[in-house]
């Protein structure tokens, strides 16, 4: 879940349990800003910028299906889920950011 966790930690997004290799899809139309593993703890990660400046982040990926600069459509496959970075089981770490502020994804995604 989004928000405070035990031990004084904080989750800036949602960790969604899934199966290794499951298709990860773009939450909305946008442009791929980043594909890489240089952000500590998140393993292979993709960042997508959407109209209005919102950015979505997809972490702990097994492999990426898009490249930096590529335009993507909502629902388009962008990656396969994995357990890279600090993940101990297959999952997708998903964040929504507006500038430096994170938003609770549960409040912005369809049920």
PDB file of N, CA and C in Angstrom:
ATOM      1  N   UNK A   1       0.818  -1.194   0.000  1.00  0.00           N
ATOM      2  CA  UNK A   1       0.000   0.000   0.000  1.00  0.00           C
ATOM      3  C   UNK A   1       0.861   1.257   0.000  1.00  0.00           C
ATOM      4  N   UNK A   2       0.264   2.324  -0.452  1.00  0.00           N
ATOM      5  CA  UNK A   2       0.893   3.636  -0.473  1.00  0.00           C
ATOM      6  C   UNK A   2       0.935   4.202   0.948  1.00  0.00           C
ATOM      7  N   UNK A   3       2.008   4.878   1.283  1.00  0.00           N
ATOM      8  CA  UNK A   3       2.080   5.592   2.552  1.00  0.00           C
ATOM      9  C   UNK A   3       3.034   4.986   3.555  1.00  0.00           C
ATOM     10  N   UNK A   4       2.862   5.365   4.827  1.00  0.00           N
ATOM     11  CA  UNK A   4       3.783   4.926   5.891  1.00  0.00           C
ATOM     12  C   UNK A   4       3.788   3.406   6.062  1.00  0.00           C
ATOM     13  N   UNK A   5       4.989   2.895   6.393  1.00  0.00           N
ATOM     14  CA  UNK A   5       5.164   1.466   6.651  1.00  0.00           C
ATOM     15  C   UNK A   5       5.869   1.301   7.989  1.00  0.00           C
ATOM     16  N   UNK A   6       5.916   0.076   8.443  1.00  0.00           N
ATOM     17  CA  UNK A   6       6.604  -0.237   9.706  1.00  0.00           C
ATOM     18  C   UNK A   6       8.065   0.195   9.636  1.00  0.00           C
ATOM     19  N   UNK A   7       8.603   0.550  10.780  1.00  0.00           N
ATOM     20  CA  UNK A   7      10.014   0.909  10.856  1.00  0.00           C
ATOM     21  C   UNK A   7      10.327   2.306  10.351  1.00  0.00           C
ATOM     22  N   UNK A   8       9.292   3.159  10.207  1.00  0.00           N
ATOM     23  CA  UNK A   8       9.520   4.526   9.763  1.00  0.00           C
ATOM     24  C   UNK A   8       9.729   4.685   8.270  1.00  0.00           C
ATOM     25  N   UNK A   9       9.529   3.627   7.531  1.00  0.00           N
ATOM     26  CA  UNK A   9       9.688   3.698   6.080  1.00  0.00           C
ATOM     27  C   UNK A   9       8.413   4.226   5.435  1.00  0.00           C
ATOM     28  N   UNK A  10       8.483   4.523   4.143  1.00  0.00           N
ATOM     29  CA  UNK A  10       7.347   5.085   3.411  1.00  0.00           C
ATOM     30  C   UNK A  10       7.333   4.496   2.010  1.00  0.00           C
ATOM     31  N   UNK A  11       6.174   4.073   1.544  1.00  0.00           N
ATOM     32  CA  UNK A  11       6.038   3.547   0.189  1.00  0.00           C
ATOM     33  C   UNK A  11       5.424   4.640  -0.679  1.00  0.00           C
ATOM     34  N   UNK A  12       6.174   5.101  -1.678  1.00  0.00           N
ATOM     35  CA  UNK A  12       5.727   6.156  -2.578  1.00  0.00           C
ATOM     36  C   UNK A  12       4.802   5.651  -3.679  1.00  0.00           C
ATOM     37  N   UNK A  13       4.472   4.379  -3.673  1.00  0.00           N
ATOM     38  CA  UNK A  13       3.605   3.810  -4.702  1.00  0.00           C
ATOM     39  C   UNK A  13       2.904   2.568  -4.197  1.00  0.00           C
ATOM     40  N   UNK A  14       2.536   1.717  -5.135  1.00  0.00           N
ATOM     41  CA  UNK A  14       1.913   0.427  -4.816  1.00  0.00           C
ATOM     42  C   UNK A  14       2.844  -0.685  -5.253  1.00  0.00           C
ATOM     43  N   UNK A  15       2.933  -1.740  -4.460  1.00  0.00           N
ATOM     44  CA  UNK A  15       3.636  -2.954  -4.858  1.00  0.00           C
ATOM     45  C   UNK A  15       2.561  -3.976  -5.189  1.00  0.00           C
ATOM     46  N   UNK A  16       2.503  -4.356  -6.451  1.00  0.00           N
ATOM     47  CA  UNK A  16       1.448  -5.230  -6.944  1.00  0.00           C
ATOM     48  C   UNK A  16       2.042  -6.609  -7.206  1.00  0.00           C
ATOM     49  N   UNK A  17       1.631  -7.591  -6.405  1.00  0.00           N
ATOM     50  CA  UNK A  17       2.118  -8.961  -6.581  1.00  0.00           C
ATOM     51  C   UNK A  17       1.631  -9.498  -7.920  1.00  0.00           C
ATOM     52  N   UNK A  18       2.513 -10.197  -8.629  1.00  0.00           N
ATOM     53  CA  UNK A  18       2.173 -10.745  -9.942  1.00  0.00           C
ATOM     54  C   UNK A  18       3.057 -11.951 -10.222  1.00  0.00           C
ATOM     55  N   UNK A  19       2.968 -12.473 -11.404  1.00  0.00           N
ATOM     56  CA  UNK A  19       3.825 -13.591 -11.799  1.00  0.00           C
ATOM     57  C   UNK A  19       4.983 -13.068 -12.640  1.00  0.00           C
ATOM     58  N   UNK A  20       6.118 -13.732 -12.531  1.00  0.00           N
ATOM     59  CA  UNK A  20       7.287 -13.359 -13.322  1.00  0.00           C
ATOM     60  C   UNK A  20       6.927 -13.428 -14.805  1.00  0.00           C
ATOM     61  N   UNK A  21       7.250 -12.382 -15.515  1.00  0.00           N
ATOM     62  CA  UNK A  21       7.004 -12.340 -16.949  1.00  0.00           C
ATOM     63  C   UNK A  21       5.638 -11.791 -17.334  1.00  0.00           C
ATOM     64  N   UNK A  22       4.797 -11.471 -16.342  1.00  0.00           N
ATOM     65  CA  UNK A  22       3.472 -10.901 -16.644  1.00  0.00           C
ATOM     66  C   UNK A  22       3.640  -9.579 -17.392  1.00  0.00           C
ATOM     67  N   UNK A  23       2.741  -9.308 -18.312  1.00  0.00           N
ATOM     68  CA  UNK A  23       2.798  -8.084 -19.100  1.00  0.00           C
ATOM     69  C   UNK A  23       2.464  -6.873 -18.236  1.00  0.00           C
ATOM     70  N   UNK A  24       3.312  -5.848 -18.336  1.00  0.00           N
ATOM     71  CA  UNK A  24       3.081  -4.560 -17.682  1.00  0.00           C
ATOM     72  C   UNK A  24       2.686  -3.583 -18.784  1.00  0.00           C
ATOM     73  N   UNK A  25       1.588  -2.856 -18.570  1.00  0.00           N
ATOM     74  CA  UNK A  25       1.048  -1.950 -19.587  1.00  0.00           C
ATOM     75  C   UNK A  25       1.109  -0.498 -19.119  1.00  0.00           C
ATOM     76  N   UNK A  26       1.224   0.420 -20.077  1.00  0.00           N
ATOM     77  CA  UNK A  26       1.244   1.854 -19.776  1.00  0.00           C
ATOM     78  C   UNK A  26      -0.100   2.277 -19.197  1.00  0.00           C
ATOM     79  N   UNK A  27      -0.065   3.072 -18.133  1.00  0.00           N
ATOM     80  CA  UNK A  27      -1.281   3.544 -17.483  1.00  0.00           C
ATOM     81  C   UNK A  27      -2.010   4.589 -18.324  1.00  0.00           C
ATOM     82  N   UNK A  28      -1.266   5.314 -19.164  1.00  0.00           N
ATOM     83  CA  UNK A  28      -1.855   6.373 -19.988  1.00  0.00           C
ATOM     84  C   UNK A  28      -0.901   6.673 -21.142  1.00  0.00           C
ATOM     85  N   UNK A  29      -1.391   7.407 -22.136  1.00  0.00           N
ATOM     86  CA  UNK A  29      -0.542   7.838 -23.249  1.00  0.00           C
ATOM     87  C   UNK A  29       0.610   8.680 -22.715  1.00  0.00           C
ATOM     88  N   UNK A  30       1.776   8.580 -23.352  1.00  0.00           N
ATOM     89  CA  UNK A  30       2.897   9.398 -22.923  1.00  0.00           C
ATOM     90  C   UNK A  30       4.162   9.083 -23.680  1.00  0.00           C
ATOM     91  N   UNK A  31       5.277   9.573 -23.135  1.00  0.00           N
ATOM     92  CA  UNK A  31       6.600   9.371 -23.727  1.00  0.00           C
ATOM     93  C   UNK A  31       7.526   8.764 -22.686  1.00  0.00           C
ATOM     94  N   UNK A  32       8.271   7.755 -23.079  1.00  0.00           N
ATOM     95  CA  UNK A  32       9.209   7.080 -22.171  1.00  0.00           C
ATOM     96  C   UNK A  32      10.391   8.012 -21.893  1.00  0.00           C
ATOM     97  N   UNK A  33      10.572   8.345 -20.622  1.00  0.00           N
ATOM     98  CA  UNK A  33      11.663   9.227 -20.187  1.00  0.00           C
ATOM     99  C   UNK A  33      12.916   8.456 -19.808  1.00  0.00           C
ATOM    100  N   UNK A  34      12.725   7.260 -19.260  1.00  0.00           N
ATOM    101  CA  UNK A  34      13.861   6.535 -18.678  1.00  0.00           C
ATOM    102  C   UNK A  34      13.588   5.044 -18.728  1.00  0.00           C
ATOM    103  N   UNK A  35      14.619   4.296 -19.079  1.00  0.00           N
ATOM    104  CA  UNK A  35      14.616   2.840 -18.983  1.00  0.00           C
ATOM    105  C   UNK A  35      15.994   2.469 -18.441  1.00  0.00           C
ATOM    106  N   UNK A  36      16.052   1.905 -17.234  1.00  0.00           N
ATOM    107  CA  UNK A  36      17.353   1.550 -16.685  1.00  0.00           C
ATOM    108  C   UNK A  36      17.257   1.019 -15.275  1.00  0.00           C
ATOM    109  N   UNK A  37      18.438   0.775 -14.697  1.00  0.00           N
ATOM    110  CA  UNK A  37      18.489   0.203 -13.354  1.00  0.00           C
ATOM    111  C   UNK A  37      19.386   1.012 -12.413  1.00  0.00           C
ATOM    112  N   UNK A  38      19.540   2.309 -12.685  1.00  0.00           N
ATOM    113  CA  UNK A  38      20.435   3.148 -11.883  1.00  0.00           C
ATOM    114  C   UNK A  38      19.773   3.718 -10.624  1.00  0.00           C
ATOM    115  N   UNK A  39      18.467   3.537 -10.466  1.00  0.00           N
ATOM    116  CA  UNK A  39      17.774   4.063  -9.288  1.00  0.00           C
ATOM    117  C   UNK A  39      17.757   2.951  -8.229  1.00  0.00           C
ATOM    118  N   UNK A  40      18.511   3.148  -7.175  1.00  0.00           N
ATOM    119  CA  UNK A  40      18.724   2.107  -6.161  1.00  0.00           C
ATOM    120  C   UNK A  40      17.422   1.519  -5.632  1.00  0.00           C
ATOM    121  N   UNK A  41      17.402   0.183  -5.534  1.00  0.00           N
ATOM    122  CA  UNK A  41      16.294  -0.538  -4.929  1.00  0.00           C
ATOM    123  C   UNK A  41      15.182  -0.941  -5.872  1.00  0.00           C
ATOM    124  N   UNK A  42      15.044  -0.245  -6.997  1.00  0.00           N
ATOM    125  CA  UNK A  42      13.921  -0.504  -7.894  1.00  0.00           C
ATOM    126  C   UNK A  42      14.248  -1.454  -9.040  1.00  0.00           C
ATOM    127  N   UNK A  43      15.500  -1.850  -9.173  1.00  0.00           N
ATOM    128  CA  UNK A  43      15.877  -2.730 -10.272  1.00  0.00           C
ATOM    129  C   UNK A  43      15.626  -2.047 -11.599  1.00  0.00           C
ATOM    130  N   UNK A  44      15.243  -2.833 -12.590  1.00  0.00           N
ATOM    131  CA  UNK A  44      14.932  -2.267 -13.903  1.00  0.00           C
ATOM    132  C   UNK A  44      13.644  -1.451 -13.777  1.00  0.00           C
ATOM    133  N   UNK A  45      13.712  -0.193 -14.207  1.00  0.00           N
ATOM    134  CA  UNK A  45      12.584   0.727 -14.034  1.00  0.00           C
ATOM    135  C   UNK A  45      12.317   1.492 -15.319  1.00  0.00           C
ATOM    136  N   UNK A  46      11.045   1.805 -15.555  1.00  0.00           N
ATOM    137  CA  UNK A  46      10.622   2.649 -16.672  1.00  0.00           C
ATOM    138  C   UNK A  46       9.878   3.847 -16.097  1.00  0.00           C
ATOM    139  N   UNK A  47      10.180   5.043 -16.619  1.00  0.00           N
ATOM    140  CA  UNK A  47       9.447   6.257 -16.278  1.00  0.00           C
ATOM    141  C   UNK A  47       8.783   6.774 -17.552  1.00  0.00           C
ATOM    142  N   UNK A  48       7.494   7.123 -17.454  1.00  0.00           N
ATOM    143  CA  UNK A  48       6.744   7.656 -18.596  1.00  0.00           C
ATOM    144  C   UNK A  48       6.144   9.001 -18.202  1.00  0.00           C
ATOM    145  N   UNK A  49       6.384  10.039 -19.054  1.00  0.00           N
ATOM    146  CA  UNK A  49       5.788  11.360 -18.839  1.00  0.00           C
ATOM    147  C   UNK A  49       4.486  11.431 -19.628  1.00  0.00           C
ATOM    148  N   UNK A  50       3.434  11.932 -18.966  1.00  0.00           N
ATOM    149  CA  UNK A  50       2.107  12.037 -19.557  1.00  0.00           C
ATOM    150  C   UNK A  50       1.716  13.497 -19.723  1.00  0.00           C
ATOM    151  N   UNK A  51       0.718  13.793 -20.567  1.00  0.00           N
ATOM    152  CA  UNK A  51       0.265  15.181 -20.708  1.00  0.00           C
ATOM    153  C   UNK A  51      -0.048  15.789 -19.342  1.00  0.00           C
ATOM    154  N   UNK A  52       0.314  17.048 -19.156  1.00  0.00           N
ATOM    155  CA  UNK A  52       0.096  17.712 -17.878  1.00  0.00           C
ATOM    156  C   UNK A  52       1.267  17.562 -16.923  1.00  0.00           C
ATOM    157  N   UNK A  53       2.292  16.806 -17.320  1.00  0.00           N
ATOM    158  CA  UNK A  53       3.494  16.674 -16.504  1.00  0.00           C
ATOM    159  C   UNK A  53       3.507  15.525 -15.519  1.00  0.00           C
ATOM    160  N   UNK A  54       2.432  14.755 -15.426  1.00  0.00           N
ATOM    161  CA  UNK A  54       2.421  13.597 -14.540  1.00  0.00           C
ATOM    162  C   UNK A  54       3.395  12.545 -15.071  1.00  0.00           C
ATOM    163  N   UNK A  55       4.085  11.869 -14.159  1.00  0.00           N
ATOM    164  CA  UNK A  55       5.015  10.799 -14.526  1.00  0.00           C
ATOM    165  C   UNK A  55       4.595   9.531 -13.800  1.00  0.00           C
ATOM    166  N   UNK A  56       4.560   8.418 -14.532  1.00  0.00           N
ATOM    167  CA  UNK A  56       4.332   7.126 -13.892  1.00  0.00           C
ATOM    168  C   UNK A  56       5.643   6.344 -13.903  1.00  0.00           C
ATOM    169  N   UNK A  57       5.849   5.567 -12.838  1.00  0.00           N
ATOM    170  CA  UNK A  57       7.059   4.766 -12.676  1.00  0.00           C
ATOM    171  C   UNK A  57       6.668   3.306 -12.507  1.00  0.00           C
ATOM    172  N   UNK A  58       7.424   2.436 -13.150  1.00  0.00           N
ATOM    173  CA  UNK A  58       7.174   0.994 -13.137  1.00  0.00           C
ATOM    174  C   UNK A  58       8.498   0.323 -12.762  1.00  0.00           C
ATOM    175  N   UNK A  59       8.569  -0.296 -11.581  1.00  0.00           N
ATOM    176  CA  UNK A  59       9.831  -0.859 -11.110  1.00  0.00           C
ATOM    177  C   UNK A  59       9.789  -2.348 -10.855  1.00  0.00           C
ATOM    178  N   UNK A  60      10.967  -2.920 -10.620  1.00  0.00           N
ATOM    179  CA  UNK A  60      11.210  -4.346 -10.365  1.00  0.00           C
ATOM    180  C   UNK A  60      10.939  -5.185 -11.618  1.00  0.00           C
ATOM    181  N   UNK A  61      11.195  -4.616 -12.783  1.00  0.00           N
ATOM    182  CA  UNK A  61      10.891  -5.282 -14.047  1.00  0.00           C
ATOM    183  C   UNK A  61      11.921  -6.344 -14.395  1.00  0.00           C
ATOM    184  N   UNK A  62      11.468  -7.330 -15.132  1.00  0.00           N
ATOM    185  CA  UNK A  62      12.360  -8.373 -15.649  1.00  0.00           C
ATOM    186  C   UNK A  62      12.990  -7.914 -16.952  1.00  0.00           C
ATOM    187  N   UNK A  63      12.163  -7.271 -17.804  1.00  0.00           N
ATOM    188  CA  UNK A  63      12.706  -6.760 -19.043  1.00  0.00           C
ATOM    189  C   UNK A  63      11.782  -5.713 -19.634  1.00  0.00           C
ATOM    190  N   UNK A  64      12.380  -4.760 -20.356  1.00  0.00           N
ATOM    191  CA  UNK A  64      11.643  -3.638 -20.942  1.00  0.00           C
ATOM    192  C   UNK A  64      11.320  -3.933 -22.407  1.00  0.00           C
ATOM    193  N   UNK A  65      10.147  -3.476 -22.830  1.00  0.00           N
ATOM    194  CA  UNK A  65       9.710  -3.651 -24.218  1.00  0.00           C
ATOM    195  C   UNK A  65       9.685  -2.325 -24.968  1.00  0.00           C
ATOM    196  N   UNK A  66      10.134  -1.244 -24.312  1.00  0.00           N
ATOM    197  CA  UNK A  66      10.153   0.094 -24.905  1.00  0.00           C
ATOM    198  C   UNK A  66      11.525   0.714 -24.710  1.00  0.00           C
ATOM    199  N   UNK A  67      11.778   1.798 -25.442  1.00  0.00           N
ATOM    200  CA  UNK A  67      13.044   2.522 -25.353  1.00  0.00           C
ATOM    201  C   UNK A  67      12.794   3.980 -24.994  1.00  0.00           C
ATOM    202  N   UNK A  68      13.801   4.619 -24.431  1.00  0.00           N
ATOM    203  CA  UNK A  68      13.724   6.042 -24.091  1.00  0.00           C
ATOM    204  C   UNK A  68      13.341   6.846 -25.334  1.00  0.00           C
ATOM    205  N   UNK A  69      12.420   7.792 -25.156  1.00  0.00           N
ATOM    206  CA  UNK A  69      11.979   8.640 -26.262  1.00  0.00           C
ATOM    207  C   UNK A  69      10.785   8.101 -27.030  1.00  0.00           C
ATOM    208  N   UNK A  70      10.454   6.857 -26.799  1.00  0.00           N
ATOM    209  CA  UNK A  70       9.342   6.221 -27.522  1.00  0.00           C
ATOM    210  C   UNK A  70       8.001   6.733 -27.000  1.00  0.00           C
ATOM    211  N   UNK A  71       7.069   6.978 -27.909  1.00  0.00           N
ATOM    212  CA  UNK A  71       5.694   7.336 -27.541  1.00  0.00           C
ATOM    213  C   UNK A  71       4.930   6.046 -27.270  1.00  0.00           C
ATOM    214  N   UNK A  72       4.114   6.053 -26.216  1.00  0.00           N
ATOM    215  CA  UNK A  72       3.317   4.876 -25.868  1.00  0.00           C
ATOM    216  C   UNK A  72       1.852   5.267 -25.710  1.00  0.00           C
ATOM    217  N   UNK A  73       0.991   4.302 -25.882  1.00  0.00           N
ATOM    218  CA  UNK A  73      -0.450   4.492 -25.740  1.00  0.00           C
ATOM    219  C   UNK A  73      -0.917   3.779 -24.473  1.00  0.00           C
ATOM    220  N   UNK A  74      -1.995   4.289 -23.888  1.00  0.00           N
ATOM    221  CA  UNK A  74      -2.587   3.639 -22.725  1.00  0.00           C
ATOM    222  C   UNK A  74      -2.873   2.171 -23.045  1.00  0.00           C
ATOM    223  N   UNK A  75      -2.462   1.271 -22.157  1.00  0.00           N
ATOM    224  CA  UNK A  75      -2.688  -0.155 -22.326  1.00  0.00           C
ATOM    225  C   UNK A  75      -1.644  -0.882 -23.144  1.00  0.00           C
ATOM    226  N   UNK A  76      -0.716  -0.140 -23.735  1.00  0.00           N
ATOM    227  CA  UNK A  76       0.343  -0.765 -24.547  1.00  0.00           C
ATOM    228  C   UNK A  76       1.312  -1.530 -23.648  1.00  0.00           C
ATOM    229  N   UNK A  77       1.694  -2.757 -24.024  1.00  0.00           N
ATOM    230  CA  UNK A  77       2.711  -3.474 -23.254  1.00  0.00           C
ATOM    231  C   UNK A  77       4.034  -2.703 -23.267  1.00  0.00           C
ATOM    232  N   UNK A  78       4.606  -2.495 -22.078  1.00  0.00           N
ATOM    233  CA  UNK A  78       5.870  -1.760 -21.977  1.00  0.00           C
ATOM    234  C   UNK A  78       6.978  -2.585 -21.331  1.00  0.00           C
ATOM    235  N   UNK A  79       6.604  -3.653 -20.620  1.00  0.00           N
ATOM    236  CA  UNK A  79       7.609  -4.439 -19.894  1.00  0.00           C
ATOM    237  C   UNK A  79       7.026  -5.775 -19.453  1.00  0.00           C
ATOM    238  N   UNK A  80       7.918  -6.581 -18.847  1.00  0.00           N
ATOM    239  CA  UNK A  80       7.514  -7.822 -18.201  1.00  0.00           C
ATOM    240  C   UNK A  80       7.905  -7.715 -16.728  1.00  0.00           C
ATOM    241  N   UNK A  81       6.994  -8.111 -15.864  1.00  0.00           N
ATOM    242  CA  UNK A  81       7.213  -8.022 -14.420  1.00  0.00           C
ATOM    243  C   UNK A  81       8.301  -8.993 -13.970  1.00  0.00           C
ATOM    244  N   UNK A  82       8.984  -8.618 -12.903  1.00  0.00           N
ATOM    245  CA  UNK A  82      10.040  -9.474 -12.372  1.00  0.00           C
ATOM    246  C   UNK A  82      10.257  -9.236 -10.891  1.00  0.00           C
ATOM    247  N   UNK A  83      11.483  -9.487 -10.457  1.00  0.00           N
ATOM    248  CA  UNK A  83      11.838  -9.270  -9.050  1.00  0.00           C
ATOM    249  C   UNK A  83      13.220  -8.641  -8.967  1.00  0.00           C
ATOM    250  N   UNK A  84      13.493  -7.691  -9.858  1.00  0.00           N
ATOM    251  CA  UNK A  84      14.795  -7.024  -9.862  1.00  0.00           C
ATOM    252  C   UNK A  84      14.879  -6.005  -8.730  1.00  0.00           C
ATOM    253  N   UNK A  85      16.074  -5.530  -8.469  1.00  0.00           N
ATOM    254  CA  UNK A  85      16.280  -4.575  -7.375  1.00  0.00           C
ATOM    255  C   UNK A  85      16.118  -5.248  -6.034  1.00  0.00           C
ATOM    256  N   UNK A  86      15.434  -4.581  -5.114  1.00  0.00           N
ATOM    257  CA  UNK A  86      15.264  -5.086  -3.754  1.00  0.00           C
ATOM    258  C   UNK A  86      14.079  -6.049  -3.615  1.00  0.00           C
ATOM    259  N   UNK A  87      13.364  -6.318  -4.688  1.00  0.00           N
ATOM    260  CA  UNK A  87      12.193  -7.212  -4.620  1.00  0.00           C
ATOM    261  C   UNK A  87      12.641  -8.654  -4.376  1.00  0.00           C
ATOM    262  N   UNK A  88      11.917  -9.345  -3.506  1.00  0.00           N
ATOM    263  CA  UNK A  88      12.228 -10.745  -3.216  1.00  0.00           C
ATOM    264  C   UNK A  88      11.265 -11.709  -3.897  1.00  0.00           C
ATOM    265  N   UNK A  89      10.206 -11.172  -4.512  1.00  0.00           N
ATOM    266  CA  UNK A  89       9.249 -11.984  -5.262  1.00  0.00           C
ATOM    267  C   UNK A  89       8.739 -11.149  -6.429  1.00  0.00           C
ATOM    268  N   UNK A  90       8.225 -11.790  -7.474  1.00  0.00           N
ATOM    269  CA  UNK A  90       7.746 -11.029  -8.626  1.00  0.00           C
ATOM    270  C   UNK A  90       6.662 -10.022  -8.225  1.00  0.00           C
ATOM    271  N   UNK A  91       6.866  -8.795  -8.685  1.00  0.00           N
ATOM    272  CA  UNK A  91       5.922  -7.727  -8.383  1.00  0.00           C
ATOM    273  C   UNK A  91       6.157  -6.560  -9.324  1.00  0.00           C
ATOM    274  N   UNK A  92       5.212  -5.653  -9.338  1.00  0.00           N
ATOM    275  CA  UNK A  92       5.351  -4.387 -10.030  1.00  0.00           C
ATOM    276  C   UNK A  92       5.269  -3.292  -8.981  1.00  0.00           C
ATOM    277  N   UNK A  93       6.283  -2.449  -8.920  1.00  0.00           N
ATOM    278  CA  UNK A  93       6.190  -1.248  -8.090  1.00  0.00           C
ATOM    279  C   UNK A  93       5.704  -0.146  -9.012  1.00  0.00           C
ATOM    280  N   UNK A  94       4.561   0.478  -8.680  1.00  0.00           N
ATOM    281  CA  UNK A  94       3.943   1.486  -9.529  1.00  0.00           C
ATOM    282  C   UNK A  94       3.771   2.786  -8.759  1.00  0.00           C
ATOM    283  N   UNK A  95       4.256   3.885  -9.350  1.00  0.00           N
ATOM    284  CA  UNK A  95       4.131   5.206  -8.741  1.00  0.00           C
ATOM    285  C   UNK A  95       3.502   6.178  -9.727  1.00  0.00           C
ATOM    286  N   UNK A  96       2.819   7.186  -9.180  1.00  0.00           N
ATOM    287  CA  UNK A  96       2.363   8.340  -9.947  1.00  0.00           C
ATOM    288  C   UNK A  96       2.971   9.557  -9.281  1.00  0.00           C
ATOM    289  N   UNK A  97       3.660  10.391 -10.081  1.00  0.00           N
ATOM    290  CA  UNK A  97       4.326  11.576  -9.539  1.00  0.00           C
ATOM    291  C   UNK A  97       3.838  12.817 -10.272  1.00  0.00           C
ATOM    292  N   UNK A  98       3.628  13.882  -9.517  1.00  0.00           N
ATOM    293  CA  UNK A  98       3.317  15.193 -10.075  1.00  0.00           C
ATOM    294  C   UNK A  98       4.394  16.119  -9.543  1.00  0.00           C
ATOM    295  N   UNK A  99       5.369  16.436 -10.379  1.00  0.00           N
ATOM    296  CA  UNK A  99       6.541  17.164  -9.903  1.00  0.00           C
ATOM    297  C   UNK A  99       7.292  16.282  -8.926  1.00  0.00           C
ATOM    298  N   UNK A 100       7.637  16.819  -7.761  1.00  0.00           N
ATOM    299  CA  UNK A 100       8.347  16.039  -6.740  1.00  0.00           C
ATOM    300  C   UNK A 100       7.401  15.277  -5.823  1.00  0.00           C
ATOM    301  N   UNK A 101       6.115  15.537  -5.950  1.00  0.00           N
ATOM    302  CA  UNK A 101       5.108  14.950  -5.065  1.00  0.00           C
ATOM    303  C   UNK A 101       4.599  13.626  -5.628  1.00  0.00           C
ATOM    304  N   UNK A 102       4.461  12.631  -4.757  1.00  0.00           N
ATOM    305  CA  UNK A 102       3.852  11.365  -5.179  1.00  0.00           C
ATOM    306  C   UNK A 102       2.357  11.411  -4.873  1.00  0.00           C
ATOM    307  N   UNK A 103       1.603  10.706  -5.693  1.00  0.00           N
ATOM    308  CA  UNK A 103       0.155  10.603  -5.520  1.00  0.00           C
ATOM    309  C   UNK A 103      -0.188   9.152  -5.213  1.00  0.00           C
ATOM    310  N   UNK A 104      -1.222   8.942  -4.437  1.00  0.00           N
ATOM    311  CA  UNK A 104      -1.661   7.584  -4.118  1.00  0.00           C
ATOM    312  C   UNK A 104      -2.289   6.968  -5.378  1.00  0.00           C
ATOM    313  N   UNK A 105      -1.632   5.975  -5.987  1.00  0.00           N
ATOM    314  CA  UNK A 105      -2.155   5.379  -7.219  1.00  0.00           C
ATOM    315  C   UNK A 105      -3.576   4.820  -7.071  1.00  0.00           C
ATOM    316  N   UNK A 106      -3.921   4.337  -5.885  1.00  0.00           N
ATOM    317  CA  UNK A 106      -5.258   3.753  -5.675  1.00  0.00           C
ATOM    318  C   UNK A 106      -6.359   4.789  -5.892  1.00  0.00           C
ATOM    319  N   UNK A 107      -6.048   6.060  -5.730  1.00  0.00           N
ATOM    320  CA  UNK A 107      -7.039   7.120  -5.911  1.00  0.00           C
ATOM    321  C   UNK A 107      -7.155   7.572  -7.361  1.00  0.00           C
ATOM    322  N   UNK A 108      -6.248   7.098  -8.221  1.00  0.00           N
ATOM    323  CA  UNK A 108      -6.205   7.590  -9.608  1.00  0.00           C
ATOM    324  C   UNK A 108      -6.388   6.507 -10.656  1.00  0.00           C
ATOM    325  N   UNK A 109      -6.374   5.263 -10.241  1.00  0.00           N
ATOM    326  CA  UNK A 109      -6.546   4.166 -11.187  1.00  0.00           C
ATOM    327  C   UNK A 109      -7.974   3.634 -11.136  1.00  0.00           C
ATOM    328  N   UNK A 110      -8.462   3.111 -12.257  1.00  0.00           N
ATOM    329  CA  UNK A 110      -9.799   2.484 -12.200  1.00  0.00           C
ATOM    330  C   UNK A 110      -9.763   1.249 -11.306  1.00  0.00           C
ATOM    331  N   UNK A 111     -10.884   0.950 -10.702  1.00  0.00           N
ATOM    332  CA  UNK A 111     -10.939  -0.210  -9.793  1.00  0.00           C
ATOM    333  C   UNK A 111     -10.832  -1.461 -10.537  1.00  0.00           C
TER     334      UNK A 111
END
